[in-house]
Amino acid sequence: MEIKKYIESGVLESYVLGSASEAETRELLQLKKQFPEIQDALFELETDLERIARDMAIVPPPGLLTKIEDNIKALANRPDTLPQTKEHTGGGKQADKDNHFIEVESASSHMRIHKAWRWVFAAVFVLSKIFLIASIYYYLENRHAQAQIEQLKTELNRYHTPH
Amino acid sequence: MVKQDRALLQTKPLSVYTLYDAYAGMLLGYIFEVVKDKKLAEEYLVRTFSNVAKQFNKINWDETNNWCLLQRFAKSELSTFNDTSKNPLAAVIKKPKAEPPNKYLDQMTDEQRFIFCNIYYSSKTTAQLAKEIGKSEGLIKQLLKEAFAVIRKSNGN
């Protein structure tokens, strides 16, 4: 197969828009693995699509994510509805068994906590600073006192020493 | 450069939250273009992301472009909306727009725009569209290719 001709045929554009037939999709995914030219051409088309979408983006209102989280909980027991795509890995029965629970943030290194905690963190931060300043102050005071004791001892020794 | 970009995109650990942060706005914009109603678009976005979360572990996210996958999820949710028999609004959407909403569509010819919009927004297959307008599938794909070339040209690439 002539790859350049295949890329020029418009099948890649049709695929990225999800309008390719099952047979075309199957063939494309197979060829994608074999030919880096196809992989690169697909990546560029996907980038083009992202660019259009980014230009037409609308900022979602606050609270929509919470709605989604609530909806996920409600949907947890309903049957799955995967979109038609050949890119999904089946995983077999074992994968189905393992997916009884929805791991929403499986790979993320971030965590979400309640906003009330920020006051606790602020208080801990302020207290730690107070303790740090206090400890430095008492350390310096202590050093000063020690120096005075040493000085007094020296003076006492001088008085007690017979001339 | 292309490979560099790809590597950069793959460095961040993926979760529904990272997907939401990166693509919710784009997806909302896309859905809004289809349904033309902000509240309804938000509802579809909630449904789309809920379904994404539900299927998250079953999808090989490394193999596919995340945006394209999310768009397929949205299209799947919008399929009932796009079905003319169930939703009278869909008939209006399927017609080419009198005033294209962005710089990309503006620069396309009527034919290119008609094909692009019918596939991009109304989720028609090339075969379906070819049958509907009585043209060959090859021509539909060619027009689609030309539409993408216009998009790329609009960006100065």
Short mmCIF file of C-alpha atoms in Angstrom, two decimals:
data_model
loop_
_atom_site.label_atom_id
_atom_site.label_comp_id
_atom_site.label_asym_id
_atom_site.label_seq_id
_atom_site.Cartn_x
_atom_site.Cartn_y
_atom_site.Cartn_z
CA MET A 1 0.00 0.00 0.00
CA GLU A 2 1.20 3.46 -0.86
CA ILE A 3 1.15 5.29 2.44
CA LYS A 4 1.26 8.81 1.01
CA LYS A 5 -1.77 8.05 -1.14
CA TYR A 6 -3.53 6.55 1.87
CA ILE A 7 -2.87 9.67 3.96
CA GLU A 8 -4.09 11.86 1.09
CA SER A 9 -7.33 9.89 0.74
CA GLY A 10 -9.05 11.74 3.59
CA VAL A 11 -9.62 8.63 5.66
CA LEU A 12 -7.52 10.04 8.51
CA GLU A 13 -9.70 13.16 8.69
CA SER A 14 -12.76 10.98 8.64
CA TYR A 15 -11.32 8.88 11.48
CA VAL A 16 -10.42 11.77 13.80
CA LEU A 17 -13.94 13.10 13.44
CA GLY A 18 -15.32 9.67 14.32
CA SER A 19 -17.07 9.30 10.96
CA ALA A 20 -15.01 6.46 9.51
CA SER A 21 -16.59 3.03 9.08
CA GLU A 22 -15.63 0.11 11.31
CA ALA A 23 -13.53 -1.48 8.57
CA GLU A 24 -11.70 1.80 7.89
CA THR A 25 -11.05 2.30 11.59
CA ARG A 26 -9.70 -1.22 11.96
CA GLU A 27 -7.41 -0.81 8.98
CA LEU A 28 -6.21 2.60 10.14
CA LEU A 29 -5.36 1.42 13.64
CA GLN A 30 -3.40 -1.46 12.15
CA LEU A 31 -1.50 0.82 9.77
CA LYS A 32 -0.90 3.37 12.53
CA LYS A 33 1.17 0.81 14.40
CA GLN A 34 3.27 0.04 11.32
CA PHE A 35 3.82 3.48 9.82
CA PRO A 36 5.07 6.46 11.84
CA GLU A 37 3.99 8.77 8.97
CA ILE A 38 0.38 7.86 9.68
CA GLN A 39 0.93 8.33 13.39
CA ASP A 40 2.36 11.83 12.81
CA ALA A 41 -0.37 12.79 10.34
CA LEU A 42 -3.02 11.67 12.83
CA PHE A 43 -1.36 13.62 15.62
CA GLU A 44 -1.41 16.78 13.50
CA LEU A 45 -5.08 16.33 12.66
CA GLU A 46 -5.92 15.75 16.32
CA THR A 47 -4.01 18.92 17.18
CA ASP A 48 -6.03 20.80 14.54
CA LEU A 49 -9.24 19.55 16.09
CA GLU A 50 -8.08 20.58 19.56
CA ARG A 51 -7.26 24.02 18.22
CA ILE A 52 -10.78 24.53 16.85
CA ALA A 53 -12.29 23.37 20.13
CA ARG A 54 -9.99 25.60 22.17
CA ASP A 55 -11.05 28.63 20.12
CA MET A 56 -14.71 27.85 20.82
CA ALA A 57 -14.27 26.91 24.48
CA ILE A 58 -16.70 28.16 27.12
CA VAL A 59 -15.58 28.30 30.75
CA PRO A 60 -17.75 25.87 32.73
CA PRO A 61 -19.66 27.48 35.61
CA PRO A 62 -18.37 26.74 39.13
CA GLY A 63 -20.13 23.83 40.75
CA LEU A 64 -20.33 21.77 37.58
CA LEU A 65 -17.59 19.44 38.78
CA THR A 66 -19.53 18.80 42.00
CA LYS A 67 -22.57 17.98 39.86
CA ILE A 68 -20.46 15.51 37.91
CA GLU A 69 -19.18 13.92 41.12
CA ASP A 70 -22.77 13.56 42.36
CA ASN A 71 -23.81 12.11 39.03
CA ILE A 72 -20.97 9.58 39.14
CA LYS A 73 -22.23 8.34 42.50
CA ALA A 74 -25.75 8.04 41.10
CA LEU A 75 -24.53 6.27 37.97
CA ALA A 76 -22.33 3.80 39.82
CA ASN A 77 -24.91 1.03 39.66
CA ARG A 78 -26.21 1.63 36.16
CA PRO A 79 -25.05 -0.36 33.07
CA ASP A 80 -22.12 1.00 31.04
CA THR A 81 -22.55 2.94 27.79
CA LEU A 82 -19.22 3.14 26.00
CA PRO A 83 -19.04 5.35 22.91
CA GLN A 84 -18.36 3.51 19.69
CA THR A 85 -14.61 3.47 19.31
CA LYS A 86 -12.11 0.83 18.46
CA GLU A 87 -9.50 2.26 20.78
CA HIS A 88 -10.88 0.76 23.93
CA THR A 89 -8.97 -2.13 25.33
CA GLY A 90 -11.26 -4.97 26.23
CA GLY A 91 -9.43 -6.28 29.28
CA GLY A 92 -11.59 -9.40 29.43
CA LYS A 93 -13.52 -10.79 32.34
CA GLN A 94 -10.75 -10.12 34.81
CA ALA A 95 -10.77 -6.41 33.96
CA ASP A 96 -14.55 -6.32 34.45
CA LYS A 97 -14.16 -7.94 37.84
CA ASP A 98 -11.52 -5.41 38.81
CA ASN A 99 -13.71 -2.49 37.78
CA HIS A 100 -16.48 -2.88 40.32
CA PHE A 101 -15.33 0.39 41.83
CA ILE A 102 -14.80 3.62 39.97
CA GLU A 103 -11.32 4.89 40.59
CA VAL A 104 -11.88 8.48 39.64
CA GLU A 105 -8.41 9.73 40.50
CA SER A 106 -6.31 6.65 40.14
CA ALA A 107 -3.21 8.16 38.58
CA SER A 108 -3.30 11.69 39.98
CA SER A 109 -0.70 12.96 42.41
CA HIS A 110 -3.09 15.65 43.66
CA MET A 111 -5.71 15.51 46.41
CA ARG A 112 -8.82 17.55 47.11
CA ILE A 113 -9.74 18.61 50.63
CA HIS A 114 -12.49 20.69 52.21
CA LYS A 115 -11.99 24.45 52.11
CA ALA A 116 -12.35 24.66 55.93
CA TRP A 117 -8.92 23.09 56.25
CA ARG A 118 -7.24 26.21 54.92
CA TRP A 119 -7.91 28.00 58.26
CA VAL A 120 -6.36 25.08 60.12
CA PHE A 121 -3.33 25.22 57.84
CA ALA A 122 -3.10 29.00 58.30
CA ALA A 123 -3.30 28.63 62.09
CA VAL A 124 -0.62 25.93 62.08
CA PHE A 125 1.57 28.14 59.91
CA VAL A 126 1.16 31.20 62.17
CA LEU A 127 1.72 29.15 65.35
CA SER A 128 4.85 27.58 63.90
CA LYS A 129 6.22 31.06 63.17
CA ILE A 130 5.41 32.22 66.75
CA PHE A 131 7.16 29.17 68.20
CA LEU A 132 10.16 29.73 65.96
CA ILE A 133 10.49 33.40 66.99
CA ALA A 134 9.96 32.51 70.69
CA SER A 135 12.59 29.78 70.60
CA ILE A 136 15.13 32.12 68.95
CA TYR A 137 14.33 34.79 71.55
CA TYR A 138 14.74 32.41 74.52
CA TYR A 139 17.89 30.96 73.02
CA LEU A 140 19.45 34.44 72.79
CA GLU A 141 18.21 35.31 76.30
CA ASN A 142 19.73 32.12 77.61
CA ARG A 143 23.05 32.86 75.95
CA HIS A 144 23.04 36.34 77.41
CA ALA A 145 22.26 35.01 80.91
CA GLN A 146 25.03 32.43 80.61
CA ALA A 147 27.46 35.13 79.65
CA GLN A 148 26.39 37.21 82.66
CA ILE A 149 26.84 34.22 84.99
CA GLU A 150 30.30 33.63 83.59
CA GLN A 151 31.14 37.26 84.13
CA LEU A 152 29.85 37.19 87.73
CA LYS A 153 31.82 34.04 88.42
CA THR A 154 34.96 35.71 87.15
CA GLU A 155 34.32 38.75 89.33
CA LEU A 156 33.62 36.58 92.38
CA ASN A 157 36.82 34.68 91.79
CA ARG A 158 38.71 37.93 91.63
CA TYR A 159 37.30 39.03 95.06
CA HIS A 160 38.09 35.71 96.70
CA THR A 161 41.57 35.45 95.38
CA PRO A 162 44.02 36.65 98.12
CA HIS A 163 46.21 39.51 97.05
CA MET B 1 8.59 19.04 17.26
CA VAL B 2 5.48 16.91 16.92
CA LYS B 3 7.09 14.11 18.89
CA GLN B 4 8.28 16.58 21.53
CA ASP B 5 4.74 17.89 22.00
CA ARG B 6 3.46 14.36 22.27
CA ALA B 7 6.02 13.54 24.95
CA LEU B 8 5.10 16.67 26.89
CA LEU B 9 1.41 15.79 26.81
CA GLN B 10 2.13 12.37 28.22
CA THR B 11 4.06 13.55 31.27
CA LYS B 12 1.10 14.60 33.43
CA PRO B 13 -0.68 11.77 35.29
CA LEU B 14 -4.17 11.36 33.95
CA SER B 15 -7.39 11.40 35.94
CA VAL B 16 -10.95 12.53 35.41
CA TYR B 17 -9.98 15.75 37.19
CA THR B 18 -7.03 16.49 34.92
CA LEU B 19 -9.25 15.72 31.93
CA TYR B 20 -11.89 18.06 33.33
CA ASP B 21 -9.36 20.83 33.92
CA ALA B 22 -7.92 20.49 30.45
CA TYR B 23 -10.99 19.81 28.34
CA ALA B 24 -14.24 20.76 30.12
CA GLY B 25 -14.29 24.23 28.56
CA MET B 26 -13.58 22.88 25.10
CA LEU B 27 -16.18 20.19 25.47
CA LEU B 28 -18.76 22.66 26.76
CA GLY B 29 -18.04 24.91 23.77
CA TYR B 30 -18.43 21.98 21.40
CA ILE B 31 -21.67 20.76 22.98
CA PHE B 32 -23.06 24.29 23.02
CA GLU B 33 -22.47 24.56 19.27
CA VAL B 34 -24.64 21.45 18.83
CA VAL B 35 -27.47 22.14 21.27
CA LYS B 36 -27.39 25.98 21.23
CA ASP B 37 -28.60 26.13 24.82
CA LYS B 38 -26.20 26.80 27.70
CA LYS B 39 -28.14 24.93 30.39
CA LEU B 40 -28.68 21.94 28.14
CA ALA B 41 -25.01 22.00 27.11
CA GLU B 42 -24.01 21.89 30.79
CA GLU B 43 -26.33 18.94 31.34
CA TYR B 44 -24.71 17.08 28.45
CA LEU B 45 -21.27 17.94 29.82
CA VAL B 46 -22.19 16.48 33.21
CA ARG B 47 -23.49 13.33 31.52
CA THR B 48 -20.41 13.06 29.32
CA PHE B 49 -17.94 13.37 32.17
CA SER B 50 -19.96 11.03 34.35
CA ASN B 51 -19.75 8.42 31.64
CA VAL B 52 -16.03 9.11 31.16
CA ALA B 53 -15.47 8.58 34.90
CA LYS B 54 -17.44 5.37 34.79
CA GLN B 55 -15.41 4.00 31.87
CA PHE B 56 -12.10 5.58 32.88
CA ASN B 57 -10.25 2.38 33.77
CA LYS B 58 -11.47 0.51 30.72
CA ILE B 59 -9.95 2.94 28.26
CA ASN B 60 -6.39 2.91 27.04
CA TRP B 61 -5.79 6.64 27.28
CA ASP B 62 -2.20 6.39 26.05
CA GLU B 63 -3.19 5.09 22.63
CA THR B 64 -5.62 7.80 21.67
CA ASN B 65 -5.73 11.56 21.68
CA ASN B 66 -7.65 12.50 24.83
CA TRP B 67 -9.61 15.27 23.17
CA CYS B 68 -10.81 13.01 20.34
CA LEU B 69 -11.84 10.36 22.84
CA LEU B 70 -13.73 12.85 24.99
CA GLN B 71 -15.42 14.21 21.90
CA ARG B 72 -16.56 10.71 21.01
CA PHE B 73 -18.04 10.39 24.49
CA ALA B 74 -19.86 13.69 23.97
CA LYS B 75 -21.06 12.60 20.53
CA SER B 76 -22.33 9.40 22.03
CA GLU B 77 -24.33 11.39 24.60
CA LEU B 78 -25.52 13.79 21.89
CA SER B 79 -26.62 11.01 19.56
CA THR B 80 -30.18 11.16 20.86
CA PHE B 81 -30.18 14.90 20.42
CA ASN B 82 -28.84 14.63 16.88
CA ASP B 83 -31.50 12.12 15.94
CA THR B 84 -34.05 14.18 13.97
CA SER B 85 -36.83 11.75 14.69
CA LYS B 86 -36.46 12.35 18.43
CA ASN B 87 -35.46 15.98 18.47
CA PRO B 88 -36.89 18.60 16.11
CA LEU B 89 -34.04 21.00 16.94
CA ALA B 90 -31.54 18.70 15.27
CA ALA B 91 -32.99 19.47 11.84
CA VAL B 92 -32.05 23.11 12.28
CA ILE B 93 -28.51 22.24 13.41
CA LYS B 94 -27.90 19.97 10.46
CA LYS B 95 -28.33 22.80 8.01
CA PRO B 96 -25.20 24.75 7.15
CA LYS B 97 -24.99 27.86 9.27
CA ALA B 98 -25.71 31.19 7.65
CA GLU B 99 -23.07 32.87 9.77
CA PRO B 100 -20.23 30.58 10.69
CA PRO B 101 -19.19 31.19 14.28
CA ASN B 102 -15.44 31.07 13.93
CA LYS B 103 -12.45 31.96 11.81
CA TYR B 104 -11.98 28.40 10.59
CA LEU B 105 -15.48 27.88 9.24
CA ASP B 106 -15.49 31.37 7.75
CA GLN B 107 -12.71 30.50 5.38
CA MET B 108 -14.20 27.25 4.12
CA THR B 109 -16.28 27.06 0.96
CA ASP B 110 -19.99 26.30 1.44
CA GLU B 111 -19.43 22.71 0.39
CA GLN B 112 -16.47 22.17 2.68
CA ARG B 113 -18.32 23.79 5.59
CA PHE B 114 -21.45 21.72 4.97
CA ILE B 115 -19.49 18.48 5.02
CA PHE B 116 -17.33 19.49 8.01
CA CYS B 117 -20.26 20.71 10.13
CA ASN B 118 -22.42 17.71 9.36
CA ILE B 119 -19.68 15.36 10.46
CA TYR B 120 -18.19 17.43 13.28
CA TYR B 121 -21.39 18.65 14.92
CA SER B 122 -24.08 16.27 13.71
CA SER B 123 -21.92 13.14 14.03
CA LYS B 124 -22.80 11.74 10.61
CA THR B 125 -20.61 9.12 9.01
CA THR B 126 -19.07 9.78 5.61
CA ALA B 127 -21.17 6.94 4.17
CA GLN B 128 -24.37 8.40 5.62
CA LEU B 129 -23.59 11.84 4.29
CA ALA B 130 -22.62 10.52 0.86
CA LYS B 131 -25.94 8.74 0.62
CA GLU B 132 -27.88 11.78 1.83
CA ILE B 133 -26.44 14.25 -0.66
CA GLY B 134 -25.95 11.76 -3.48
CA LYS B 135 -22.18 12.10 -3.80
CA SER B 136 -19.38 9.59 -3.57
CA GLU B 137 -17.73 8.80 -0.25
CA GLY B 138 -14.38 9.60 -1.83
CA LEU B 139 -15.55 13.12 -2.59
CA ILE B 140 -16.84 13.59 0.96
CA LYS B 141 -13.46 12.55 2.35
CA GLN B 142 -11.68 14.83 -0.08
CA LEU B 143 -13.82 17.80 0.98
CA LEU B 144 -13.15 16.91 4.60
CA LYS B 145 -9.44 16.88 3.87
CA GLU B 146 -9.72 20.28 2.22
CA ALA B 147 -11.60 21.60 5.26
CA PHE B 148 -8.75 20.48 7.50
CA ALA B 149 -6.26 22.14 5.16
CA VAL B 150 -8.21 25.41 5.57
CA ILE B 151 -8.10 25.01 9.36
CA ARG B 152 -4.36 24.50 9.26
CA LYS B 153 -3.91 27.45 6.90
CA SER B 154 -5.96 29.67 9.25
CA ASN B 155 -3.36 28.98 11.90
CA GLY B 156 -0.52 29.87 9.60
CA ASN B 157 0.87 26.30 9.54
#
